[in-house]
CSV table of C-alpha atoms in Angstrom, one decimal:
chain,number,residue,atom,x,y,z
A,1,MET,CA,0.0,0.0,0.0
A,2,GLN,CA,1.5,3.3,-1.0
A,3,GLN,CA,-0.5,5.9,0.9
A,4,VAL,CA,-3.8,6.7,2.8
A,5,ILE,CA,-6.0,9.8,2.5
A,6,SER,CA,-7.6,10.4,5.9
A,7,THR,CA,-9.4,13.7,5.3
A,8,GLU,CA,-12.8,12.3,4.4
A,9,ARG,CA,-15.6,10.5,6.3
A,10,ILE,CA,-13.8,7.2,5.8
A,11,PRO,CA,-10.1,6.7,4.6
A,12,ILE,CA,-9.0,6.1,1.0
A,13,LYS,CA,-6.4,3.4,0.8
A,14,MET,CA,-4.3,3.5,-2.4
A,15,TRP,CA,-2.0,0.9,-4.0
A,16,LEU,CA,-0.6,3.5,-6.5
A,17,ASP,CA,1.8,6.3,-6.6
A,18,ASP,CA,0.6,8.4,-9.5
A,19,ALA,CA,-3.1,9.1,-8.8
A,20,GLU,CA,-4.7,11.6,-11.2
A,21,GLU,CA,-6.6,14.5,-9.7
A,22,GLY,CA,-9.9,13.4,-11.2
A,23,SER,CA,-9.8,9.9,-9.8
A,24,ILE,CA,-8.9,11.2,-6.3
A,25,LYS,CA,-11.8,13.6,-6.5
A,26,GLN,CA,-14.2,10.7,-7.3
A,27,ALA,CA,-12.7,8.6,-4.6
A,28,LYS,CA,-13.4,11.4,-2.1
A,29,ASN,CA,-17.0,11.4,-3.2
A,30,LEU,CA,-17.2,7.7,-2.5
A,31,ALA,CA,-15.6,8.1,0.9
A,32,ASN,CA,-18.2,10.7,1.9
A,33,LEU,CA,-21.2,8.5,1.0
A,34,PRO,CA,-23.2,7.9,4.2
A,35,PHE,CA,-23.4,4.2,3.5
A,36,ALA,CA,-19.8,3.6,2.5
A,37,PHE,CA,-18.2,1.0,4.7
A,38,LYS,CA,-14.7,0.9,6.4
A,39,HIS,CA,-12.6,2.5,3.6
A,40,VAL,CA,-12.4,3.0,-0.2
A,41,CYS,CA,-9.7,1.2,-2.1
A,42,LEU,CA,-7.9,2.3,-5.3
A,43,MET,CA,-6.0,-0.3,-7.2
A,44,PRO,CA,-2.7,0.4,-8.9
A,45,ASP,CA,-4.4,0.7,-12.3
A,46,THR,CA,-6.9,3.4,-11.1
A,47,HIS,CA,-8.0,6.1,-13.5
A,48,GLN,CA,-11.0,8.4,-13.7
A,49,GLY,CA,-14.3,6.8,-14.7
A,50,TYR,CA,-17.9,7.9,-14.7
A,51,GLY,CA,-19.0,8.5,-11.1
A,52,MET,CA,-16.5,6.0,-9.6
A,53,PRO,CA,-12.9,5.6,-10.7
A,54,ILE,CA,-12.0,2.6,-12.7
A,55,GLY,CA,-9.8,0.5,-10.5
A,56,GLY,CA,-11.9,1.3,-7.4
A,57,VAL,CA,-13.3,-1.0,-4.8
A,58,LEU,CA,-16.2,0.2,-2.6
A,59,ALA,CA,-18.1,-1.7,0.1
A,60,THR,CA,-21.6,-0.4,1.1
A,61,GLN,CA,-24.1,-1.2,3.8
A,62,GLY,CA,-27.5,-2.1,2.4
A,63,VAL,CA,-27.1,-0.1,-0.8
A,64,ILE,CA,-26.1,-0.8,-4.4
A,65,ILE,CA,-24.9,1.8,-6.9
A,66,PRO,CA,-25.3,1.1,-10.6
A,67,ASN,CA,-22.5,3.5,-11.6
A,68,ALA,CA,-20.1,1.8,-9.1
A,69,VAL,CA,-20.5,-1.3,-11.3
A,70,GLY,CA,-20.4,0.4,-14.6
A,71,VAL,CA,-22.0,-0.1,-18.0
A,72,ASP,CA,-20.1,-3.2,-19.2
A,73,ILE,CA,-21.5,-5.4,-16.4
A,74,GLY,CA,-19.5,-8.6,-16.0
A,75,CYS,CA,-16.7,-7.6,-18.3
A,76,GLY,CA,-13.7,-9.8,-17.6
A,77,MET,CA,-11.0,-12.1,-18.8
A,78,CYS,CA,-10.6,-15.7,-19.7
A,79,ALA,CA,-7.5,-17.7,-20.6
A,80,VAL,CA,-6.6,-21.2,-21.7
A,81,LYS,CA,-3.3,-23.0,-21.8
A,82,THR,CA,-2.5,-25.4,-24.6
A,83,ASN,CA,0.0,-28.3,-24.9
A,84,VAL,CA,1.5,-26.6,-28.0
A,85,SER,CA,5.0,-25.1,-28.1
A,86,VAL,CA,5.1,-21.7,-29.8
A,87,LYS,CA,8.4,-22.7,-31.4
A,88,THR,CA,6.6,-25.2,-33.5
A,89,LEU,CA,4.3,-22.6,-35.0
A,90,SER,CA,5.3,-20.7,-38.2
A,91,PRO,CA,4.2,-17.1,-38.8
A,92,GLU,CA,2.0,-18.5,-41.6
A,93,ILE,CA,0.1,-20.8,-39.2
A,94,ILE,CA,-0.4,-18.0,-36.7
A,95,LYS,CA,-1.8,-15.7,-39.4
A,96,LYS,CA,-4.1,-18.5,-40.6
A,97,ILE,CA,-5.4,-18.9,-37.0
A,98,MET,CA,-5.9,-15.1,-36.7
A,99,LYS,CA,-7.9,-15.0,-40.0
A,100,GLY,CA,-10.0,-18.0,-38.9
A,101,VAL,CA,-10.7,-16.2,-35.6
A,102,ARG,CA,-11.8,-13.1,-37.4
A,103,ASP,CA,-14.1,-15.2,-39.6
A,104,ARG,CA,-15.7,-17.0,-36.6
A,105,VAL,CA,-15.9,-14.2,-34.0
A,106,PRO,CA,-17.6,-10.8,-34.9
A,107,LEU,CA,-15.5,-7.9,-33.7
A,108,GLY,CA,-16.3,-4.3,-32.7
A,109,PHE,CA,-20.0,-3.4,-33.3
A,110,ASN,CA,-20.6,-6.5,-35.5
A,111,HIS,CA,-23.0,-9.2,-34.3
A,112,HIS,CA,-23.9,-12.6,-35.7
A,113,LYS,CA,-26.3,-12.5,-38.6
A,114,GLU,CA,-28.3,-15.4,-37.1
A,115,LYS,CA,-29.5,-16.0,-33.5
A,116,GLN,CA,-27.2,-18.4,-31.6
A,117,ASN,CA,-28.5,-21.5,-29.9
A,118,GLU,CA,-30.5,-20.5,-26.8
A,119,SER,CA,-28.7,-23.2,-24.8
A,120,ARG,CA,-25.7,-20.8,-24.8
A,121,MET,CA,-27.6,-18.2,-22.8
A,122,PRO,CA,-27.6,-18.1,-19.0
A,123,GLN,CA,-30.1,-20.8,-17.8
A,124,ASP,CA,-30.6,-20.2,-14.1
A,125,PHE,CA,-32.8,-17.1,-14.4
A,126,ASP,CA,-36.5,-16.4,-14.9
A,127,ILE,CA,-36.2,-13.8,-17.6
A,128,ASP,CA,-39.9,-13.0,-17.5
A,129,LYS,CA,-39.1,-11.3,-14.1
A,130,LEU,CA,-36.1,-9.4,-15.6
A,131,PHE,CA,-37.6,-6.4,-17.4
A,132,ILE,CA,-34.5,-5.1,-19.3
A,133,VAL,CA,-33.1,-8.6,-20.0
A,134,ARG,CA,-36.5,-9.7,-21.4
A,135,ASN,CA,-36.6,-6.8,-23.8
A,136,GLN,CA,-33.0,-7.3,-24.9
A,137,TYR,CA,-33.0,-11.1,-25.1
A,138,ASN,CA,-33.6,-11.6,-28.8
A,139,SER,CA,-30.9,-9.0,-29.7
A,140,ALA,CA,-28.5,-10.7,-27.2
A,141,LEU,CA,-29.0,-14.0,-29.0
A,142,LYS,CA,-27.1,-12.4,-31.9
A,143,GLN,CA,-24.5,-10.8,-29.6
A,144,ILE,CA,-23.4,-13.8,-27.6
A,145,GLY,CA,-20.0,-15.0,-28.9
A,146,THR,CA,-18.9,-11.6,-30.1
A,147,LEU,CA,-16.0,-9.5,-28.9
A,148,GLY,CA,-17.2,-5.9,-28.8
A,149,GLY,CA,-15.0,-2.8,-29.3
A,150,GLY,CA,-12.9,-0.5,-27.1
A,151,ASN,CA,-10.3,-2.3,-25.1
A,152,HIS,CA,-11.6,-5.8,-25.7
A,153,PHE,CA,-9.2,-8.1,-27.4
A,154,ILE,CA,-8.2,-11.7,-28.3
A,155,GLU,CA,-4.6,-12.7,-28.0
A,156,LEU,CA,-2.4,-15.6,-28.7
A,157,GLN,CA,0.3,-15.7,-26.0
A,158,LYS,CA,3.3,-17.7,-24.8
A,159,ASP,CA,4.3,-18.4,-21.2
A,160,GLU,CA,7.8,-18.5,-19.7
A,161,THR,CA,8.2,-22.1,-21.0
A,162,GLY,CA,7.1,-21.2,-24.5
A,163,MET,CA,3.7,-22.9,-24.4
A,164,LEU,CA,0.8,-21.4,-26.3
A,165,TRP,CA,-2.1,-19.7,-24.5
A,166,ILE,CA,-5.4,-18.1,-25.7
A,167,MET,CA,-6.7,-15.0,-23.8
A,168,ILE,CA,-10.0,-13.0,-24.3
A,169,HIS,CA,-11.1,-9.8,-22.8
A,170,SER,CA,-14.8,-9.1,-23.3
A,171,GLY,CA,-18.1,-8.3,-21.5
A,172,SER,CA,-21.9,-8.3,-21.6
A,173,ARG,CA,-22.2,-6.3,-24.9
A,174,ASN,CA,-25.4,-4.2,-25.3
A,175,ILE,CA,-27.5,-6.0,-22.7
A,176,GLY,CA,-25.2,-4.9,-19.9
A,177,LEU,CA,-25.2,-1.3,-21.1
A,178,LYS,CA,-29.0,-1.2,-21.2
A,179,VAL,CA,-29.3,-2.7,-17.7
A,180,ALA,CA,-26.8,-0.2,-16.3
A,181,GLU,CA,-28.4,2.9,-18.0
A,182,HIS,CA,-31.9,1.9,-17.0
A,183,TYR,CA,-31.2,1.4,-13.3
A,184,ASN,CA,-28.9,4.3,-13.0
A,185,ASN,CA,-31.8,6.5,-14.2
A,186,VAL,CA,-34.2,4.8,-11.8
A,187,ALA,CA,-31.8,5.5,-9.0
A,188,LYS,CA,-31.4,9.1,-10.0
A,189,ASN,CA,-35.2,9.7,-10.1
A,190,LEU,CA,-35.7,7.9,-6.7
A,191,ASN,CA,-32.9,9.8,-5.1
A,192,ALA,CA,-34.4,13.1,-6.3
A,193,SER,CA,-37.8,12.2,-4.9
A,194,TRP,CA,-36.2,11.4,-1.5
A,195,TYR,CA,-34.3,14.7,-1.5
A,196,SER,CA,-31.2,12.6,-0.9
A,197,ALA,CA,-28.2,14.2,0.6
A,198,VAL,CA,-25.9,12.5,-1.9
A,199,ASP,CA,-24.9,15.2,-4.4
A,200,PRO,CA,-26.4,14.3,-7.8
A,201,LYS,CA,-23.3,15.8,-9.5
A,202,TRP,CA,-21.3,12.9,-8.1
A,203,ASP,CA,-23.1,10.5,-10.5
A,204,LEU,CA,-23.5,7.9,-7.6
A,205,ALA,CA,-27.2,7.5,-7.4
A,206,PHE,CA,-28.0,4.5,-5.2
A,207,LEU,CA,-30.7,1.9,-4.6
A,208,PRO,CA,-31.3,0.7,-1.0
A,209,PHE,CA,-31.9,-3.1,-0.8
A,210,ASN,CA,-35.2,-2.5,0.9
A,211,THR,CA,-36.6,-1.3,-2.4
A,212,GLU,CA,-37.8,-3.5,-5.3
A,213,ALA,CA,-35.6,-1.5,-7.7
A,214,ALA,CA,-32.4,-2.6,-5.9
A,215,LYS,CA,-33.5,-6.2,-5.9
A,216,GLN,CA,-34.5,-6.0,-9.5
A,217,TYR,CA,-31.2,-4.4,-10.5
A,218,TYR,CA,-29.2,-7.0,-8.6
A,219,GLN,CA,-30.9,-9.9,-10.4
A,220,GLU,CA,-30.5,-8.2,-13.8
A,221,MET,CA,-26.8,-7.4,-13.0
A,222,LEU,CA,-26.2,-11.1,-12.1
A,223,TYR,CA,-27.8,-12.1,-15.4
A,224,CYS,CA,-25.4,-9.8,-17.2
A,225,VAL,CA,-22.4,-11.2,-15.3
A,226,SER,CA,-23.5,-14.7,-16.3
A,227,PHE,CA,-24.1,-13.6,-20.0
A,228,ALA,CA,-20.6,-12.1,-20.1
A,229,PHE,CA,-19.1,-15.4,-19.0
A,230,SER,CA,-21.2,-17.3,-21.5
A,231,ASN,CA,-20.1,-14.8,-24.2
A,232,ARG,CA,-16.4,-15.4,-23.4
A,233,GLN,CA,-17.0,-19.2,-23.2
A,234,LEU,CA,-18.5,-19.4,-26.7
A,235,MET,CA,-15.8,-17.3,-28.2
A,236,MET,CA,-13.2,-19.5,-26.6
A,237,GLU,CA,-14.8,-22.6,-28.0
A,238,ARG,CA,-14.8,-21.2,-31.5
A,239,ILE,CA,-11.2,-20.0,-31.2
A,240,GLN,CA,-10.3,-23.5,-30.1
A,241,GLU,CA,-12.0,-24.9,-33.1
A,242,VAL,CA,-9.9,-22.7,-35.4
A,243,VAL,CA,-6.7,-23.6,-33.5
A,244,GLY,CA,-7.6,-27.3,-33.7
A,245,HIS,CA,-8.1,-27.0,-37.5
A,246,GLU,CA,-4.5,-25.6,-37.9
A,247,ILE,CA,-2.7,-27.6,-35.2
A,248,LEU,CA,-3.3,-31.3,-35.0
A,249,GLY,CA,-3.3,-32.9,-31.5
A,250,VAL,CA,-3.8,-29.6,-29.6
A,251,GLU,CA,-5.1,-30.0,-26.1
A,252,TYR,CA,-6.5,-27.4,-23.7
A,253,GLU,CA,-6.4,-27.0,-19.9
A,254,PRO,CA,-9.6,-25.8,-18.1
A,255,MET,CA,-10.5,-22.2,-18.8
A,256,ILE,CA,-9.6,-19.6,-16.2
A,257,ASN,CA,-12.3,-16.9,-15.9
A,258,ILE,CA,-12.7,-13.8,-13.8
A,259,ALA,CA,-14.9,-10.7,-14.0
A,260,HIS,CA,-14.0,-7.1,-13.1
A,261,ASN,CA,-17.2,-5.1,-13.3
A,262,TYR,CA,-19.8,-6.3,-10.7
A,263,ALA,CA,-21.2,-6.0,-7.2
A,264,ALA,CA,-21.5,-8.9,-4.7
A,265,TRP,CA,-22.7,-9.7,-1.2
A,266,GLU,CA,-19.6,-10.6,0.8
A,267,GLU,CA,-18.4,-10.7,4.4
A,268,HIS,CA,-15.6,-8.3,5.4
A,269,PHE,CA,-14.5,-7.1,8.8
A,270,GLY,CA,-17.3,-9.1,10.4
A,271,GLU,CA,-20.1,-7.6,8.4
A,272,LYS,CA,-22.1,-8.5,5.3
A,273,VAL,CA,-21.7,-5.7,2.7
A,274,ILE,CA,-22.1,-5.1,-1.0
A,275,VAL,CA,-18.6,-5.0,-2.6
A,276,HIS,CA,-18.5,-3.0,-5.8
A,277,ARG,CA,-15.6,-3.8,-8.1
A,278,LYS,CA,-15.4,-1.4,-11.0
A,279,GLY,CA,-12.3,-2.3,-13.0
A,280,ALA,CA,-11.0,-4.5,-10.2
A,281,THR,CA,-11.0,-8.3,-9.6
A,282,SER,CA,-11.5,-10.4,-6.6
A,283,ALA,CA,-8.3,-11.8,-5.1
A,284,PHE,CA,-9.4,-14.2,-2.3
A,285,THR,CA,-6.8,-16.5,-0.8
A,286,GLY,CA,-5.8,-19.0,-3.5
A,287,GLU,CA,-8.1,-17.6,-6.1
A,288,ILE,CA,-6.7,-17.7,-9.7
A,289,GLY,CA,-7.1,-14.5,-11.7
A,290,ILE,CA,-5.9,-12.7,-14.8
A,291,ILE,CA,-4.3,-9.3,-15.0
A,292,PRO,CA,-3.7,-8.3,-18.7
A,293,GLY,CA,-1.4,-5.6,-19.9
A,294,SER,CA,-2.1,-3.2,-22.6
A,295,GLN,CA,-2.1,-4.2,-26.3
A,296,GLY,CA,1.2,-5.8,-27.1
A,297,THR,CA,2.5,-6.0,-23.5
A,298,LYS,CA,2.7,-8.8,-20.9
A,299,SER,CA,-0.2,-10.3,-19.0
A,300,TYR,CA,-0.3,-12.3,-15.8
A,301,ILE,CA,-2.0,-15.3,-14.3
A,302,VAL,CA,-2.1,-14.5,-10.6
A,303,GLU,CA,-3.1,-16.1,-7.3
A,304,GLY,CA,-4.9,-14.0,-4.7
A,305,LEU,CA,-3.4,-13.4,-1.3
A,306,GLY,CA,-6.7,-12.6,0.4
A,307,ASN,CA,-5.6,-9.2,1.7
A,308,PRO,CA,-8.5,-7.9,3.9
A,309,GLU,CA,-7.4,-4.3,3.5
A,310,SER,CA,-8.2,-4.4,-0.3
A,311,PHE,CA,-11.5,-6.2,0.4
A,312,MET,CA,-9.6,-9.1,-1.2
A,313,SER,CA,-9.2,-7.4,-4.5
A,314,CYS,CA,-6.5,-6.5,-7.0
A,315,SER,CA,-6.2,-4.6,-10.3
A,316,HIS,CA,-7.9,-5.6,-13.5
A,317,GLY,CA,-5.2,-4.5,-15.9
A,318,ALA,CA,-2.6,-1.8,-16.6
A,319,GLY,CA,-4.8,1.3,-16.3
A,320,ARG,CA,-4.9,4.2,-18.7
A,321,THR,CA,-2.6,7.2,-18.7
A,322,MET,CA,-4.4,8.8,-21.7
A,323,SER,CA,-8.0,9.1,-22.6
A,324,ARG,CA,-9.0,7.4,-25.8
A,325,ALA,CA,-9.5,10.8,-27.5
A,326,LYS,CA,-6.1,12.0,-26.4
A,327,ALA,CA,-4.4,8.8,-27.5
A,328,VAL,CA,-5.8,9.1,-31.0
A,329,ARG,CA,-4.9,12.8,-31.1
A,330,GLU,CA,-1.3,12.6,-29.8
A,331,LEU,CA,0.1,9.1,-30.5
A,332,ASP,CA,1.8,8.3,-33.8
A,333,LEU,CA,0.2,5.4,-35.7
A,334,GLU,CA,3.3,4.3,-37.5
A,335,GLU,CA,5.4,4.4,-34.3
A,336,GLU,CA,2.9,2.2,-32.4
A,337,LYS,CA,2.8,-0.3,-35.3
A,338,ARG,CA,6.6,-0.3,-35.3
A,339,LYS,CA,6.8,-1.1,-31.6
A,340,LEU,CA,4.5,-4.2,-32.1
A,341,ASP,CA,6.4,-5.2,-35.2
A,342,GLU,CA,9.8,-5.0,-33.4
A,343,ARG,CA,8.4,-7.4,-30.7
A,344,GLY,CA,7.4,-9.8,-33.4
A,345,ILE,CA,3.7,-9.5,-32.5
A,346,ILE,CA,1.2,-10.1,-35.3
A,347,HIS,CA,-1.5,-7.5,-35.1
A,348,SER,CA,-4.4,-5.9,-37.0
A,349,ILE,CA,-3.7,-2.2,-36.4
A,350,ARG,CA,-4.9,-0.3,-39.4
A,351,GLY,CA,-6.1,3.2,-38.7
A,352,LYS,CA,-5.9,6.1,-36.2
A,353,SER,CA,-8.9,4.8,-34.2
A,354,ASP,CA,-6.8,1.8,-33.2
A,355,LEU,CA,-4.5,4.1,-31.2
A,356,GLU,CA,-7.2,4.2,-28.5
A,357,GLU,CA,-5.8,1.0,-27.1
A,358,ALA,CA,-2.1,1.5,-27.9
A,359,ALA,CA,0.4,0.4,-25.3
A,360,SER,CA,1.6,4.0,-24.9
A,361,ALA,CA,-1.9,5.0,-23.7
A,362,TYR,CA,-1.5,2.7,-20.6
A,363,LYS,CA,0.6,2.4,-17.5
A,364,GLU,CA,3.6,0.1,-17.5
A,365,ILE,CA,2.1,-3.3,-16.4
A,366,SER,CA,5.3,-4.3,-14.5
A,367,LYS,CA,5.0,-1.2,-12.3
A,368,VAL,CA,1.3,-2.1,-11.7
A,369,MET,CA,2.3,-5.6,-10.6
A,370,GLU,CA,5.1,-4.3,-8.3
A,371,LEU,CA,2.6,-2.1,-6.5
A,372,GLN,CA,0.3,-5.0,-5.6
A,373,GLN,CA,2.7,-7.6,-4.3
A,374,ASP,CA,0.7,-7.7,-1.1
A,375,LEU,CA,-2.5,-8.5,-3.1
A,376,VAL,CA,-1.5,-11.2,-5.5
A,377,LYS,CA,1.4,-13.3,-6.5
A,378,ILE,CA,2.4,-14.0,-10.1
A,379,ARG,CA,1.9,-17.7,-11.2
A,380,THR,CA,2.5,-17.2,-15.0
A,381,GLU,CA,3.9,-14.4,-17.1
A,382,LEU,CA,2.5,-14.3,-20.6
A,383,SER,CA,3.9,-12.5,-23.7
A,384,PRO,CA,1.7,-11.8,-26.7
A,385,ILE,CA,2.5,-13.3,-30.1
A,386,ALA,CA,-0.6,-12.1,-32.0
A,387,VAL,CA,-3.3,-9.6,-31.2
A,388,ILE,CA,-6.9,-9.0,-32.4
A,389,LYS,CA,-8.6,-5.9,-31.0
A,390,GLY,CA,-12.3,-5.1,-30.9
């Protein structure tokens, strides 16, 4: 832990040494919420978000905040190790795999032309009781198994021993966005009608769990978390089919999966609270997680250390140093392509918009890992060999 801010209603504990002014201001808003519990945590990849900083962890008593979860509910990572040595793969085979993945997995705003099998959708929910999910269900049948845009990506990677891995970063697509927007608006309207003391300018409208709106949001949020997992799972299966077509005898270990935008009932410091992780992942003792770097940099498979001071959480990635607009405006496209080419990484960077997720727009992942040595330990270090961005 680097430092503590003790000027607000509850402390702000930070695992970072370069906090931007905007994220600190948002963290102070969180710390002054009347229902915020114990302290606010900022992970080493923290940067300013909407309402709550990305990389923030907030525990609340009896209240849930849609904006403290975010719009891409359930967004997260999955990774699979293979039995294939990267040394046996020619650049031509890797390029064939990447082309096959692009043919099988819609990227960016693209969806499937046909509805996917309903058996791929989350099964343990009564969608007739989920207002937004029910309205979005048919659209979601064409979105499951698609990557999305922004910082979502598919990578082929190698570990320290040279073995091939597949990694995906993706979320709940449009269904998560619709749930987030709807219930944030419900919360804002309810807070206004209650003359809530929480400043509306903070963008932290809340729903107490003694209201039907909170219970409804929580169930729809859980559906989106499950949908995001199913989305990654379907993509991974189709990528494996492509890899299997090009590499005979390939075998896969069980998939590692972890989400980084959600809220959950958990017990901390002897009380049951709602832990909001917005751009942060859980890191309970022995829990296996994934912390990716930026495009073209290293990623890590980690094991949680169960640090109670972080509400048993860690970072979800490298964390931005530039907004997407600033990255497009200030970074040089040819220079960023050259950096990837020099590392031997096969990529699909074509135009200026791809600079939104350039490595130069992010913090150095090794520094992020150094700052959270009391939160996780590294099990596997992964280096990219090919990148497809959303």
